[in-house]
mmCIF file of C-alpha atoms and ligand atoms in Angstrom:
data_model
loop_
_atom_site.group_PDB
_atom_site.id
_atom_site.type_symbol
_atom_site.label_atom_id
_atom_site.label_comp_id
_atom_site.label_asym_id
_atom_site.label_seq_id
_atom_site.Cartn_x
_atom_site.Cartn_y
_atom_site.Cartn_z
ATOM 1 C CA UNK G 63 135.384 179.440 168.234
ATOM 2 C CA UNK G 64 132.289 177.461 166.887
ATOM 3 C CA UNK G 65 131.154 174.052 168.644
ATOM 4 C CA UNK G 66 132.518 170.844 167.037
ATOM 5 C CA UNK G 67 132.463 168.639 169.816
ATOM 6 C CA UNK G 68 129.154 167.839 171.800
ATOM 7 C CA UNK G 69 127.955 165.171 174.423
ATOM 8 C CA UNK G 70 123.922 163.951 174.478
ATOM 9 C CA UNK G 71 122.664 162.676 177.888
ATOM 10 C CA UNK G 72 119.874 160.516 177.246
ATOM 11 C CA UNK G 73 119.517 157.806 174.229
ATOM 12 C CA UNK G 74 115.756 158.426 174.299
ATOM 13 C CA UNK G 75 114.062 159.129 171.216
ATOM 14 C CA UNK G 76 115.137 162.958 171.553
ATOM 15 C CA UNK G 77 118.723 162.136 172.405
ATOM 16 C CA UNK G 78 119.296 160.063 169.917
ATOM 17 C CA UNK G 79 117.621 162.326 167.124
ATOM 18 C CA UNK G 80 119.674 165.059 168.656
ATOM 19 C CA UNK G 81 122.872 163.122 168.117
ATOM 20 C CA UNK G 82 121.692 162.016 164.994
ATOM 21 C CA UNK G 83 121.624 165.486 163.895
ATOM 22 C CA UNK G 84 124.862 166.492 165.398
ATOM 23 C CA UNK G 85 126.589 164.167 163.468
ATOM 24 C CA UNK G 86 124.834 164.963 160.429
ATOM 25 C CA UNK G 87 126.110 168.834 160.642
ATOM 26 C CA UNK G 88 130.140 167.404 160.804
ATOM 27 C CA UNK G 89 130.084 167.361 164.738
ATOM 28 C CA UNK G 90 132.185 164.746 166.749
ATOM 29 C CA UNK G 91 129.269 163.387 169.461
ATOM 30 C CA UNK G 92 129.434 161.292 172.279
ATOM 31 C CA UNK G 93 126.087 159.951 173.204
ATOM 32 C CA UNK G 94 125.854 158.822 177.019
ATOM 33 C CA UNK G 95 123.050 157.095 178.853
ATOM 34 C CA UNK G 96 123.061 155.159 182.261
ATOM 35 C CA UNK G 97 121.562 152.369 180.375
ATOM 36 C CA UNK G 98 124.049 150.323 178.085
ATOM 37 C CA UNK G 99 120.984 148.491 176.102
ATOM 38 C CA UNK G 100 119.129 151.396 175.422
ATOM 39 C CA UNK G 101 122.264 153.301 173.934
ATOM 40 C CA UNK G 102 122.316 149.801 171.641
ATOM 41 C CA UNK G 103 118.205 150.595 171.361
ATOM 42 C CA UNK G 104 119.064 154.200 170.121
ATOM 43 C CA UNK G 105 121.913 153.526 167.664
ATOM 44 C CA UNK G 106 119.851 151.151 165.473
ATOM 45 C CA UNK G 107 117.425 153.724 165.361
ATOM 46 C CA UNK G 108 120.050 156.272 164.215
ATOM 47 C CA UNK G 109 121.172 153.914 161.375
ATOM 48 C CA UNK G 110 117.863 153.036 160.177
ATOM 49 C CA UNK G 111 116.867 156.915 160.137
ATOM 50 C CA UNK G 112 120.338 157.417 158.221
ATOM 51 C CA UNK G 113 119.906 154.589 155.898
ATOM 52 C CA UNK G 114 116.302 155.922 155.030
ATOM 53 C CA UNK G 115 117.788 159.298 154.303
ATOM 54 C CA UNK G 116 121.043 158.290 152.304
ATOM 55 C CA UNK G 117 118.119 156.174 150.243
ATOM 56 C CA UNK G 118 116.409 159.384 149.362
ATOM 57 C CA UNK G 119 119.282 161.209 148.639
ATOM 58 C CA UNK G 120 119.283 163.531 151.327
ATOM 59 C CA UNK G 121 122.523 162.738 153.230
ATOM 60 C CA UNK G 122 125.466 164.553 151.587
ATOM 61 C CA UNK G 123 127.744 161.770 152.599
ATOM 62 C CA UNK G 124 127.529 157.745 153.248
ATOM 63 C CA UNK G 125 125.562 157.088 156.332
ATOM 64 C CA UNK G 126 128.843 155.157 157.679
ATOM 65 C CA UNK G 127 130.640 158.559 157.518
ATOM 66 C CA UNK G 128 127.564 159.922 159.772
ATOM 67 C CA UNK G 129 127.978 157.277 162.191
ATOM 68 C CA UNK G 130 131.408 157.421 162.443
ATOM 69 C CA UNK G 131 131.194 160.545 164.162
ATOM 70 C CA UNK G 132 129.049 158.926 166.965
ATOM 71 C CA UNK G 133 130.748 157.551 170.732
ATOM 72 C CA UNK G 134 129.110 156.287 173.399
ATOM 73 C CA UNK G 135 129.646 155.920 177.016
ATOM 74 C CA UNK G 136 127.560 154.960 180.092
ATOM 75 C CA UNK G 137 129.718 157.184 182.092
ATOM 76 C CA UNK G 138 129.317 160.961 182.601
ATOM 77 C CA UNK G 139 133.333 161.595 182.960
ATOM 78 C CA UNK G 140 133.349 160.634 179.234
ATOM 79 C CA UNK G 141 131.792 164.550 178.139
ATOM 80 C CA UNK G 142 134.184 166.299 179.974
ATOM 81 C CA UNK G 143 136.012 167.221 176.962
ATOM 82 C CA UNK G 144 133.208 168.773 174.990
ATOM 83 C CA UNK G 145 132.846 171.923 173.905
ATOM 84 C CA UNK G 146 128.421 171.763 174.585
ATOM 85 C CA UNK G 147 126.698 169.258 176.298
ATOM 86 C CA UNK G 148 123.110 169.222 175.602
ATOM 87 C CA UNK G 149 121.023 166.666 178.173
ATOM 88 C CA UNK G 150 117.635 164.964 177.138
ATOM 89 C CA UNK G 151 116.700 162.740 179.883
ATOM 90 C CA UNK G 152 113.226 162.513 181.209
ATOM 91 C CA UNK G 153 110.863 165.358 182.584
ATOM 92 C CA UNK G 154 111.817 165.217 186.188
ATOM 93 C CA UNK G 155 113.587 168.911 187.397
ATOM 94 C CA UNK G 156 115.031 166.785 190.639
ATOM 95 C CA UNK G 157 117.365 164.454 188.209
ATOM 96 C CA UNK G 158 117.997 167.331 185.533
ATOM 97 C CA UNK G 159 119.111 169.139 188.760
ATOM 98 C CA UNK G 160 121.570 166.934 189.743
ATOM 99 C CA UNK G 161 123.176 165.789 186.379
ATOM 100 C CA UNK G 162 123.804 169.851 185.733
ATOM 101 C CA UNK G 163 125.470 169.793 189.496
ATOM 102 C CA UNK G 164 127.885 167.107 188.134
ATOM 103 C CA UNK G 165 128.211 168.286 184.781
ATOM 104 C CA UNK G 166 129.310 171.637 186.234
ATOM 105 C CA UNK G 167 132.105 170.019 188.100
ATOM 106 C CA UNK G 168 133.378 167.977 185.424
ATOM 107 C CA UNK G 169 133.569 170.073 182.292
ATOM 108 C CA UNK G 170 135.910 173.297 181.718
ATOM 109 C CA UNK G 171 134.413 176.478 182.465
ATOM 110 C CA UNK G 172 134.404 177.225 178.952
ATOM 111 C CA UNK G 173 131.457 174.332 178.246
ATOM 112 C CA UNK G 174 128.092 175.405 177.347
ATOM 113 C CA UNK G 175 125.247 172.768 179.259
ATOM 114 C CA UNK G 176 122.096 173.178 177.344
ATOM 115 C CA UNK G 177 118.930 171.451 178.584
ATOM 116 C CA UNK G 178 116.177 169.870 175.571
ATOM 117 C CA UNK G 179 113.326 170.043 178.540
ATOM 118 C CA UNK G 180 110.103 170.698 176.881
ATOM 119 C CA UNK G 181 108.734 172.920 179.624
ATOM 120 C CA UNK G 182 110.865 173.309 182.931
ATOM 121 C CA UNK G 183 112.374 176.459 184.309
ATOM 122 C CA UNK G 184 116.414 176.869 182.753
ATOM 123 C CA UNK G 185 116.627 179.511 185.321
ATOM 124 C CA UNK G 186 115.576 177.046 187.821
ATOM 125 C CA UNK G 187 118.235 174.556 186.271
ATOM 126 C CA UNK G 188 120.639 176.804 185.777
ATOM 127 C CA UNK G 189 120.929 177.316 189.739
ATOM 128 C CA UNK G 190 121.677 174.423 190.253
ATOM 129 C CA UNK G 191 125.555 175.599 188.984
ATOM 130 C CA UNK G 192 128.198 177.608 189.234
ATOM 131 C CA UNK G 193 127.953 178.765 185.694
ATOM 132 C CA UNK G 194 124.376 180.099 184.767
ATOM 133 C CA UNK G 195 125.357 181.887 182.170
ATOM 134 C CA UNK G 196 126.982 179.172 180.234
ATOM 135 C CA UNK G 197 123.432 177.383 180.605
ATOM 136 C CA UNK G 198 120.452 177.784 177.679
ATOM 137 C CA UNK G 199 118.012 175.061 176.914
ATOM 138 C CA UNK G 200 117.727 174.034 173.126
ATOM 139 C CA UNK G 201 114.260 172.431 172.914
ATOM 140 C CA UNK G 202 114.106 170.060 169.785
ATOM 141 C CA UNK G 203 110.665 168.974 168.506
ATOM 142 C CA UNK G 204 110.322 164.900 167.476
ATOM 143 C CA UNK G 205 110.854 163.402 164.991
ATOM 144 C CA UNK G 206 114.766 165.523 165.584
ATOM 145 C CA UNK G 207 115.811 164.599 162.275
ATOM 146 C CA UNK G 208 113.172 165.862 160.279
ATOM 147 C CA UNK G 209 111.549 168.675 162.374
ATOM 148 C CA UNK G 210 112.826 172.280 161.506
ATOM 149 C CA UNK G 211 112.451 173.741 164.977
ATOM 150 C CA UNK G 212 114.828 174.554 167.783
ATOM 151 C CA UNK G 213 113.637 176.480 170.338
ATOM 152 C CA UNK G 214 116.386 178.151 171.830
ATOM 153 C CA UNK G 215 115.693 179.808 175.988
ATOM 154 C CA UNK G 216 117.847 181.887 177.631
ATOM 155 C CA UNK G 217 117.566 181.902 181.371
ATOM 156 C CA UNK G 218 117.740 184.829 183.229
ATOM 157 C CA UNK G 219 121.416 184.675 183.693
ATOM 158 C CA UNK G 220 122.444 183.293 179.981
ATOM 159 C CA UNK G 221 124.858 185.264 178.310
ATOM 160 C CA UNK G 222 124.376 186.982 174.832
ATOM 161 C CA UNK G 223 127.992 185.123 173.842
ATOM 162 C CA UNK G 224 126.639 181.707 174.629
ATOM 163 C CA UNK G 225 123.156 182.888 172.775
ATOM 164 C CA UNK G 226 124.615 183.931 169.654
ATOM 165 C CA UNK G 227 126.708 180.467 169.540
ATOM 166 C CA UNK G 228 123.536 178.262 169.940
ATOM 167 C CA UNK G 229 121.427 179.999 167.665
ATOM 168 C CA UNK G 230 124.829 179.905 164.981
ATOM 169 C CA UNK G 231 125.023 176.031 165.964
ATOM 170 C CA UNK G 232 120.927 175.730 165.281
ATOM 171 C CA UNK G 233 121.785 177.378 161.741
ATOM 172 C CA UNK G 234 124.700 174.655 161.012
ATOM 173 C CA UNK G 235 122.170 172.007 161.954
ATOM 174 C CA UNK G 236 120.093 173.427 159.203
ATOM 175 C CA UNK G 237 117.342 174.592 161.669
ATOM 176 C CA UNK G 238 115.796 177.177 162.350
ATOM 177 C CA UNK G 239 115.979 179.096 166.287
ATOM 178 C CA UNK G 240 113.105 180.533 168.056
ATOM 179 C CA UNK G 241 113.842 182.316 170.614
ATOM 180 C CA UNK G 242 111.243 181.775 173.844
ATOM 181 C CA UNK G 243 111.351 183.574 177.197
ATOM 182 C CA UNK G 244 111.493 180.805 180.185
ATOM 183 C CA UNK G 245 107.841 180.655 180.708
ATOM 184 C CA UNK G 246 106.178 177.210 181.742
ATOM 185 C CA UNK G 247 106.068 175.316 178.158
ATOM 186 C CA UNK G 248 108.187 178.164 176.161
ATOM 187 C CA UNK G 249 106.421 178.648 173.099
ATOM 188 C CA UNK G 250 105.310 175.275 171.365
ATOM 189 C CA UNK G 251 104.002 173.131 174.304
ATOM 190 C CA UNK G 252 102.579 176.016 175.980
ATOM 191 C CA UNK G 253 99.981 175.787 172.750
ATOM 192 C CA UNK G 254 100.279 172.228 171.612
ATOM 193 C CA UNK G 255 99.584 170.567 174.720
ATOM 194 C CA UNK G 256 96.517 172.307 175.931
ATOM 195 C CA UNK G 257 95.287 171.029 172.237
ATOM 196 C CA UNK G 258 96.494 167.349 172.875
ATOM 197 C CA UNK G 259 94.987 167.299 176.481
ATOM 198 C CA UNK G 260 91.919 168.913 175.371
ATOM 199 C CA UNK G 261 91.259 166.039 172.658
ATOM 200 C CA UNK G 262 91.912 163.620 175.459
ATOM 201 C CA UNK G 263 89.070 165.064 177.056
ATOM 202 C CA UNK G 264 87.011 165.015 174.089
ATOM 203 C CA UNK G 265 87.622 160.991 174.123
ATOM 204 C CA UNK G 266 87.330 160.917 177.721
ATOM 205 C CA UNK G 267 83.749 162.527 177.373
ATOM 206 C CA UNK G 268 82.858 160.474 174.188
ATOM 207 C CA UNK G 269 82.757 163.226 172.049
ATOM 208 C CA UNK G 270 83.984 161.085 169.646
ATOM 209 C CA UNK G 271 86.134 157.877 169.122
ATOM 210 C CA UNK G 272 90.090 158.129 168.948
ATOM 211 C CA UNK G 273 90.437 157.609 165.179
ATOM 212 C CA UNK G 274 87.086 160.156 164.838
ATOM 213 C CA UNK G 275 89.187 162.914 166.691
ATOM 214 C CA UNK G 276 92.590 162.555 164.932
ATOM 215 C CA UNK G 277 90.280 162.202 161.114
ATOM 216 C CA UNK G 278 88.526 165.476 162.126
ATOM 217 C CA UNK G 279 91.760 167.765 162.870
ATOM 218 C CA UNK G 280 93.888 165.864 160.142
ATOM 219 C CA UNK G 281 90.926 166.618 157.642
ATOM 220 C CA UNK G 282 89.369 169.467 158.843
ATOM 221 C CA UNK G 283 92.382 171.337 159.883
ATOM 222 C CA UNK G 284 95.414 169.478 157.927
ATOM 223 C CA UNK G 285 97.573 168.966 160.742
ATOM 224 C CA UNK G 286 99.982 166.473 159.565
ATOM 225 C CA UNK G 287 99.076 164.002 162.772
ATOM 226 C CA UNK G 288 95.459 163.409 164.847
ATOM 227 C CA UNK G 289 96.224 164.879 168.789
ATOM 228 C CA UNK G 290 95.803 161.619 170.029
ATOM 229 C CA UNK G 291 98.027 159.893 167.628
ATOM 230 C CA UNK G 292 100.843 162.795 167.999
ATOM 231 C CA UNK G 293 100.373 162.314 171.820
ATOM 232 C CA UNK G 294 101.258 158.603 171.347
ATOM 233 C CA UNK G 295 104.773 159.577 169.393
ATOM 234 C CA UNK G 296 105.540 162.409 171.860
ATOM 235 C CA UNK G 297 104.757 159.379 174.759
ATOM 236 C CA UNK G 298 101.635 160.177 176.972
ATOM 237 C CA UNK G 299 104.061 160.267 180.320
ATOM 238 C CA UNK G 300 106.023 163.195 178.847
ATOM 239 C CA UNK G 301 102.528 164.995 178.210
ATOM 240 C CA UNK G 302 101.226 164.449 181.438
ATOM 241 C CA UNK G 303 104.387 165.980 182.734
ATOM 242 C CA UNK G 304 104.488 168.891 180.485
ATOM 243 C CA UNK G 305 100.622 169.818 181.758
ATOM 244 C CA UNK G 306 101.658 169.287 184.763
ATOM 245 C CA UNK G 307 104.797 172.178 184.780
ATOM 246 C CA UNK G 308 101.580 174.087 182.716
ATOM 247 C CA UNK G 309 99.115 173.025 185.537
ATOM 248 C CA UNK G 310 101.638 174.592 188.806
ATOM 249 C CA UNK G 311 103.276 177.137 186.397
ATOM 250 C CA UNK G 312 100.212 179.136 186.098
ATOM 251 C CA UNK G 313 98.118 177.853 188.959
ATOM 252 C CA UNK G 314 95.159 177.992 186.551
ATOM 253 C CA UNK G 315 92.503 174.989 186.182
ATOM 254 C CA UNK G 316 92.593 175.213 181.715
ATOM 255 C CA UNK G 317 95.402 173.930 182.264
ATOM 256 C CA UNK G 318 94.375 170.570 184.291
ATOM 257 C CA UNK G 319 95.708 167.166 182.687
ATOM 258 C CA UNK G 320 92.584 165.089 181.387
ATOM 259 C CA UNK G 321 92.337 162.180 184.384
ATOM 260 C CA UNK G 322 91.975 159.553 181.223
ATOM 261 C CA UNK G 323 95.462 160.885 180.071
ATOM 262 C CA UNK G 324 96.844 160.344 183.862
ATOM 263 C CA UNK G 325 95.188 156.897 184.333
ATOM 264 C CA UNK G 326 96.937 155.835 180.930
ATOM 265 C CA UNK G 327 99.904 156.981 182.384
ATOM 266 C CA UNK G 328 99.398 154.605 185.784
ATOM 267 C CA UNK G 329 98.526 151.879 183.140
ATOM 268 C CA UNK G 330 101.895 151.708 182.005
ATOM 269 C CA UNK G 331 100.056 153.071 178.222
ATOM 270 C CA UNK G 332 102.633 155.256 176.968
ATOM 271 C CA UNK G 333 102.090 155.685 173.462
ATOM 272 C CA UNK G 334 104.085 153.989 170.729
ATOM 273 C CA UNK G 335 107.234 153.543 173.189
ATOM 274 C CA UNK G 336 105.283 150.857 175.129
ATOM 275 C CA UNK G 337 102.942 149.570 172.533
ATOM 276 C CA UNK G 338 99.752 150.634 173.782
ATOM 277 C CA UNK G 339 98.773 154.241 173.647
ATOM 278 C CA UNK G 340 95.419 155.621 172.468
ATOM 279 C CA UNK G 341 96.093 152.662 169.540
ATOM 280 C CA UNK G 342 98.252 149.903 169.573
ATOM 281 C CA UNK G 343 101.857 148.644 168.146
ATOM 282 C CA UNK G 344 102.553 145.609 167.430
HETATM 283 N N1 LIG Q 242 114.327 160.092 160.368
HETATM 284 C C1 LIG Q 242 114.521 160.492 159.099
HETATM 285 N N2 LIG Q 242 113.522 160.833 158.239
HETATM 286 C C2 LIG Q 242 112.260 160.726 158.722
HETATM 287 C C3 LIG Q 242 111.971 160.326 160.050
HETATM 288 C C4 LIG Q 242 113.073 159.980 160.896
HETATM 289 N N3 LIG Q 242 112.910 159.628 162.172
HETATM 290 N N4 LIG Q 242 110.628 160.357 160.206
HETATM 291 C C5 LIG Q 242 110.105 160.768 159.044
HETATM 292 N N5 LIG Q 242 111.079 160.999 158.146
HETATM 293 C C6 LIG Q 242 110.944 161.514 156.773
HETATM 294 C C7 LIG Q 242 110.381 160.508 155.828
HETATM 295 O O1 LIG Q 242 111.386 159.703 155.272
HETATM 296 C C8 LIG Q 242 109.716 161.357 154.759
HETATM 297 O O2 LIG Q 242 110.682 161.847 153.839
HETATM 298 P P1 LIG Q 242 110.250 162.241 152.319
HETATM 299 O O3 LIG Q 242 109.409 163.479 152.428
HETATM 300 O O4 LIG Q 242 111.552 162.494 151.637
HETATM 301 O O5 LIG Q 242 109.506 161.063 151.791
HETATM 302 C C9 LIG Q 242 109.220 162.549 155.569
HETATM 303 O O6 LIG Q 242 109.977 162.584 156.802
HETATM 304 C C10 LIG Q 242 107.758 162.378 155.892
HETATM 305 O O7 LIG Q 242 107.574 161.123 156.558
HETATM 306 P P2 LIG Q 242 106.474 160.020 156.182
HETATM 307 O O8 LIG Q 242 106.170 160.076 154.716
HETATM 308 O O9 LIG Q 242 106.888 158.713 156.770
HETATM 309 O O10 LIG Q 242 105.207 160.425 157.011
HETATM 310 P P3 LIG Q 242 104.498 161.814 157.116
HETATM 311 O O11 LIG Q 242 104.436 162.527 155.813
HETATM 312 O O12 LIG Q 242 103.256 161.521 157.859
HETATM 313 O O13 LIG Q 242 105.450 162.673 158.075
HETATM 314 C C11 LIG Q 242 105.971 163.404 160.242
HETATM 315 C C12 LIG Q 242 105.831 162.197 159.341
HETATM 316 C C13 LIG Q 242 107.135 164.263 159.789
HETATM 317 C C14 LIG Q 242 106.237 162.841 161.633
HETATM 318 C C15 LIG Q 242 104.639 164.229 160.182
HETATM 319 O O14 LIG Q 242 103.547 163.382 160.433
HETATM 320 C C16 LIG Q 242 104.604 165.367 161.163
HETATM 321 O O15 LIG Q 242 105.129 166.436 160.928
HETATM 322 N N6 LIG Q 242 103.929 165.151 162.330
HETATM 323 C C17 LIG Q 242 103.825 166.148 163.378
HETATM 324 C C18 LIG Q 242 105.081 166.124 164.188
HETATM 325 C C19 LIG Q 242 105.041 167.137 165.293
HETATM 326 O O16 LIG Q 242 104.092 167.879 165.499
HETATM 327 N N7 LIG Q 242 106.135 167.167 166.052
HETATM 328 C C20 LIG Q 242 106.261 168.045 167.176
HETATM 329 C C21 LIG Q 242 105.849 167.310 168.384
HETATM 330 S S1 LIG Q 242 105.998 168.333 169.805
HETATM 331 C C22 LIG Q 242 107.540 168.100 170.324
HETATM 332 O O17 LIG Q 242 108.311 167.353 169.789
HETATM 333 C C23 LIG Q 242 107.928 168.850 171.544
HETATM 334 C C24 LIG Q 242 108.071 167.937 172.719
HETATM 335 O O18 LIG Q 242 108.602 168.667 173.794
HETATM 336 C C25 LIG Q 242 106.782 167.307 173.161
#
């Protein structure tokens, strides 16, 4: 039986593209956070990024119909009816831990709990249930809506059933799956953040100015964003945390955060989500 009801923890700006593209591919999604004002934060988002698209032509019905399909809920009982519940809360193992723990004893056996973390251990998650099989991460990349990526993990218990489903769900999406062994970073972060923390050093040393760094790989290498500037989207918090996993995963010093990016961090300078990043939003 295919997915067609799902539940998003987290109404960050990776739950609620996540939703957002849920609901896009037909499915019924209930979007939960802790936070009542940042599920409010995260739906005007979704509209905005519908209304864009239904202006371009790219939605295949009204945006209304798209957000129809959304629920919300501040309260984790609310998923236990879904068929896939796919959590995108903040970097820290210790609280993805626990919300699998709970997840595990609310939701029928038959529920697949997928993690979006962008660099821990799923067999490490995984153990924290009685169902490690039935656990997979799906690691979307940001801006959800547009991006074409899923990377899809299996830890070491995940079954080849509950595989084959999430890869056919990252098809329906219209995405495409890699597949990544469970190796600090998976695939994408293991590459792109070495490159991000690397141009932080590069600033950090005075190699050159912010907008001098992002103008030379934009020009001189056509990536589609600067580091420094893609750093700021991605939030500088969640790429000191992904070195970090990089850093103790393979006990080896390339992969040491940049101190500028961890005193930015301390600053309360988390990219475009607080305002002030390596350049500022107003
Ligand atoms: N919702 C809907 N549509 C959106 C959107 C959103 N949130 N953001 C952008 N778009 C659409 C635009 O409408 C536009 O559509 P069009 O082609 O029909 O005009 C298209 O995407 C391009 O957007 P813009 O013209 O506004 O700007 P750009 O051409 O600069 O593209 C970008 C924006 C897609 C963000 C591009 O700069 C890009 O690809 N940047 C790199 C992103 C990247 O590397 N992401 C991965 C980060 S790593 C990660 O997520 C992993 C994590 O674990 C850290």
């Amino acid at each position: 039986m295919s997915i067609s009801t799902v539940g998003v923890i987290g109404a960050g700006q990776m739950g609620n593209g996540i939703a957002q593209s849920m609901a896009m591919a037909g499915l019924e999604v209930i979007l939960n956070d802790i936070d009542g004002a940042s599920i409010e934060r995260a739906l005007a988002t979704i509209q905005k990024s519908l209304t864009r698209m239904e202006s371009k032509g790219k939605l295949s019905e009204p945006a209304e119909q798209v957000m129809g399909r959304i629920k919300t809920s501040t309260e984790l009982s609310a998923l236990a009816q879904t068929q896939l519940v796919v959590e995108a809360v903040s970097e820290n193992e210790a609280l993805k831990k626990s919300l699998f723990k709970q997840l595990d004893e609310l939701c029928p056996a038959e529920t697949i709990l997928a993690s979006n973390t962008s660099s821990i251990s799923i067999t490490r998650i995984a153990a924290a249930t009685n169902r490690p099989d039935q656990v997979i991460g799906m690691h979307f990349m940001n801006p959800v809506p547009v991006m074409k990526l899923v990377e899809v993990i299996r830890g070491l218990q995940t079954s080849d059933e509950v595989n084959d489903k999430i890869v056919a769900l990252v098809e329906q999406l219209g995405k495409v799956a890699v597949g990544s062994e469970d190796r600090p970073g998976f695939i994408v972060n293991r590459i792109l953040l070495p490159m991000i923390n690397e141009a932080v050093f590069a600033l950090y040393e005075g190699v050159g100015e912010a907008k001098a760094i992002d103008d030379a790989m934009k020009l001189g290498t056509a990536h589609p964003m600067g580091p420094l500037e893609l750093a700021d989207m991605i939030g500088l918090d969640t790429c000191l945390s992904i070195m970090e996993v990089l850093y103790e995963g393979f006990r080896d010093s390339k992969y040491r955060p940049c101190p500028l990016l961890r005193s930015m961090v301390d600053a309360g300078y988390l990219g475009r989500k607080s305002g002030q990043g390596f350049y500022s939003y107003e």
